Coordinates of C-alpha atoms in Angstrom, one line a residue:
X1 CA 14.3 8.6 11.2
X2 CA 16.1 7.8 8.2
X3 CA 15.1 6.5 4.9
X4 CA 16.8 4.3 2.4
X5 CA 15.9 3.2 -1.0
X6 CA 16.7 0.3 -2.4
X7 CA 16.0 -1.0 -6.4
X8 CA 15.2 -4.4 -5.0
X9 CA 14.4 -6.4 -1.8
X10 CA 17.7 -8.0 -2.5
X11 CA 19.7 -5.1 -2.3
X12 CA 18.9 -4.6 1.3
X13 CA 21.0 -6.0 4.0
X14 CA 19.6 -9.1 5.0
X15 CA 19.4 -8.8 8.8
X16 CA 17.0 -5.4 8.1
X17 CA 14.2 -8.1 7.3
X18 CA 13.9 -9.0 10.7
X19 CA 15.0 -5.7 12.4
X20 CA 13.5 -2.8 10.6
X21 CA 10.5 -1.7 9.4
X22 CA 10.4 -2.1 5.4
X23 CA 8.1 -0.5 3.4
X24 CA 7.5 0.2 -0.4
X25 CA 5.4 2.6 -2.5
X26 CA 2.8 1.4 -5.1
X27 CA 3.5 4.4 -7.4
X28 CA 6.4 4.0 -9.7
X29 CA 8.7 7.1 -9.5
X30 CA 11.6 8.2 -11.9
X31 CA 14.0 7.6 -9.0
X32 CA 14.6 7.7 -5.1
X33 CA 12.5 9.7 -3.5
X34 CA 10.9 11.5 -6.7
X35 CA 6.8 11.9 -6.7
X36 CA 5.3 8.8 -8.0
X37 CA 4.0 9.5 -11.3
X38 CA 2.1 5.9 -12.4
X39 CA 0.3 3.9 -10.5
X40 CA 0.0 0.1 -11.6
X41 CA -2.5 -1.1 -8.7
X42 CA -5.2 0.1 -6.4
X43 CA -4.9 -0.9 -2.9
X44 CA -6.8 -0.7 0.3
X45 CA -4.9 -0.9 4.1
X46 CA -7.3 -2.8 6.5
X47 CA -6.6 -3.0 10.3
X48 CA -8.6 -6.1 11.1
X49 CA -7.5 -9.4 12.8
X50 CA -9.9 -11.5 10.0
X51 CA -7.8 -13.8 7.6
X52 CA -8.2 -13.0 4.3
X53 CA -11.0 -15.8 4.1
X54 CA -13.2 -13.4 6.5
X55 CA -13.0 -10.6 4.6
X56 CA -16.1 -10.8 2.3
X57 CA -16.0 -7.7 -0.5
X58 CA -19.0 -5.4 -0.5
X59 CA -21.0 -4.9 -3.8
X60 CA -18.9 -2.9 -6.5
X61 CA -15.6 -3.9 -5.2
X62 CA -13.7 -6.9 -7.0
X63 CA -11.9 -9.8 -5.3
X64 CA -8.5 -8.4 -5.0
X65 CA -5.3 -9.9 -6.8
X66 CA -3.3 -10.2 -3.7
X67 CA -3.8 -10.3 -0.2
X68 CA -0.9 -9.6 2.3
X69 CA -1.1 -10.1 6.2
X70 CA 1.0 -6.7 7.1
X71 CA 1.0 -8.0 11.1
X72 CA -2.0 -7.0 12.4
X73 CA -4.1 -6.1 9.4
X74 CA -4.5 -6.7 5.7
X75 CA -3.4 -5.0 2.5
X76 CA -5.3 -5.7 -0.4
X77 CA -4.3 -5.2 -4.0
X78 CA -6.1 -4.9 -7.4
X79 CA -3.7 -5.1 -10.4
X80 CA -4.9 -2.9 -13.3
X81 CA -4.7 -3.4 -16.6
X82 CA -2.9 -0.6 -17.5
X83 CA -1.6 2.5 -15.2
X84 CA -3.3 5.7 -13.7
X85 CA -1.4 8.5 -14.1
X86 CA -3.4 11.3 -12.3
X87 CA -2.8 11.5 -8.8
X88 CA -6.3 12.9 -8.1
X89 CA -8.0 9.9 -10.0
X90 CA -5.9 7.5 -7.8
X91 CA -6.8 9.3 -4.8
X92 CA -10.1 9.4 -5.2
X93 CA -10.7 5.4 -6.0
X94 CA -8.6 4.3 -3.3
X95 CA -10.6 6.6 -1.2
X96 CA -13.7 4.9 -2.4
X97 CA -11.9 1.5 -2.0
X98 CA -11.6 2.2 1.8
X99 CA -14.7 3.4 2.4
X100 CA -16.2 0.5 0.9
X101 CA -14.5 -1.6 2.9
X102 CA -15.0 0.3 6.2
X103 CA -11.3 1.0 6.7
X104 CA -9.6 4.5 7.7
X105 CA -9.8 6.6 5.0
X106 CA -6.6 8.4 6.1
X107 CA -4.6 5.6 4.6
X108 CA -6.3 6.3 1.2
X109 CA -3.0 8.3 -0.1
X110 CA -1.3 7.7 -3.5
X111 CA 1.9 7.8 -2.0
X112 CA 1.0 5.6 0.8
X113 CA 4.1 3.2 2.1
X114 CA 2.9 -0.6 2.8
X115 CA 5.0 -3.4 4.3
X116 CA 7.1 -5.4 2.1
X117 CA 5.9 -9.3 2.4
X118 CA 8.7 -11.4 3.3
X119 CA 9.9 -8.5 6.1
X120 CA 8.6 -8.3 9.7
X121 CA 6.4 -5.8 11.4
X122 CA 8.8 -4.6 14.5
X123 CA 6.1 -2.4 16.1
X124 CA 5.3 -5.6 18.2
X125 CA 7.2 -7.8 20.5
X126 CA 7.8 -10.3 19.2
X127 CA 7.7 -8.9 15.7
X128 CA 5.2 -10.3 13.4
X129 CA 5.6 -11.4 9.9
X130 CA 4.6 -9.6 6.9
X131 CA 3.4 -12.4 4.1
X132 CA 1.3 -13.2 1.1
X133 CA -1.9 -15.0 2.1
X134 CA -3.3 -14.9 -1.3
X135 CA -2.0 -14.3 -5.2
X136 CA -4.4 -14.6 -7.8
X137 CA -2.1 -13.3 -10.8
X138 CA -5.1 -13.6 -13.4
X139 CA -7.1 -11.4 -11.5
X140 CA -6.4 -8.0 -13.9
X141 CA -8.8 -5.2 -13.7
X142 CA -10.2 -2.2 -15.3
X143 CA -11.5 0.7 -13.8
X144 CA -15.2 -0.3 -15.0
X145 CA -14.9 -3.2 -13.1
X146 CA -15.0 -1.1 -9.7
X147 CA -18.7 0.2 -9.1
X148 CA -17.7 2.3 -5.9
X149 CA -19.8 5.0 -4.1
X150 CA -18.8 8.2 -6.0
X151 CA -15.3 7.2 -7.0
X152 CA -14.9 10.8 -8.7
X153 CA -16.2 12.7 -5.7
X154 CA -14.2 13.6 -2.8
X155 CA -15.2 11.3 0.4
X156 CA -14.6 13.2 3.4
X157 CA -12.7 11.6 5.9
X158 CA -14.7 10.8 9.4
X159 CA -11.2 11.2 11.1
X160 CA -9.0 14.1 12.3
X161 CA -6.4 14.2 9.5
X162 CA -3.0 12.5 10.7
X163 CA 0.0 15.1 11.3
X164 CA 2.7 14.9 8.8
X165 CA 5.9 13.0 10.1
X166 CA 9.4 14.8 9.3
X167 CA 11.7 12.2 8.0
X168 CA 15.5 12.6 7.0
X169 CA 16.4 11.1 3.6
X170 CA 19.5 9.5 2.7
X171 CA 20.8 7.4 -0.1
X172 CA 23.2 4.3 0.1
X173 CA 25.1 3.4 -2.8
X174 CA 26.1 -0.6 -2.3
X175 CA 29.0 -2.0 -4.2

């Protein structure tokens, strides 16, 4: 497996949008594969066949800023009015969101990679579209807008941990 880093989807070969699994990290990085240092959003990764209209937010979880159909699931994003800079705080909030929504808590990783809208989920035949289904840029939140169960204490996963996958990293410079 190889990973390539592009500053923009426009810099990626067009054919890759339909033929490759394409992901991004929500955490901002200094460059390439460096660790994330700032998080402008919180997110949840839901494995569900429901459309966005079929998802109701539990008490304490505001309506998301954006909802993306990732193929067979939904990615929910909440834009923050600033940035989170503490990895442990990000972890606890996204873990609490996953828990509140009944989603797999193993997806609650600050460095989680999520599918890019406008690309295909090629795990399936035929490949499934990854697309924005709702966007509300006026929905911007502070952490106090989230009234989550124990957001500042560790919530234990109810599943066995996922074994890490080794990835060879390469960098391509395009003309």
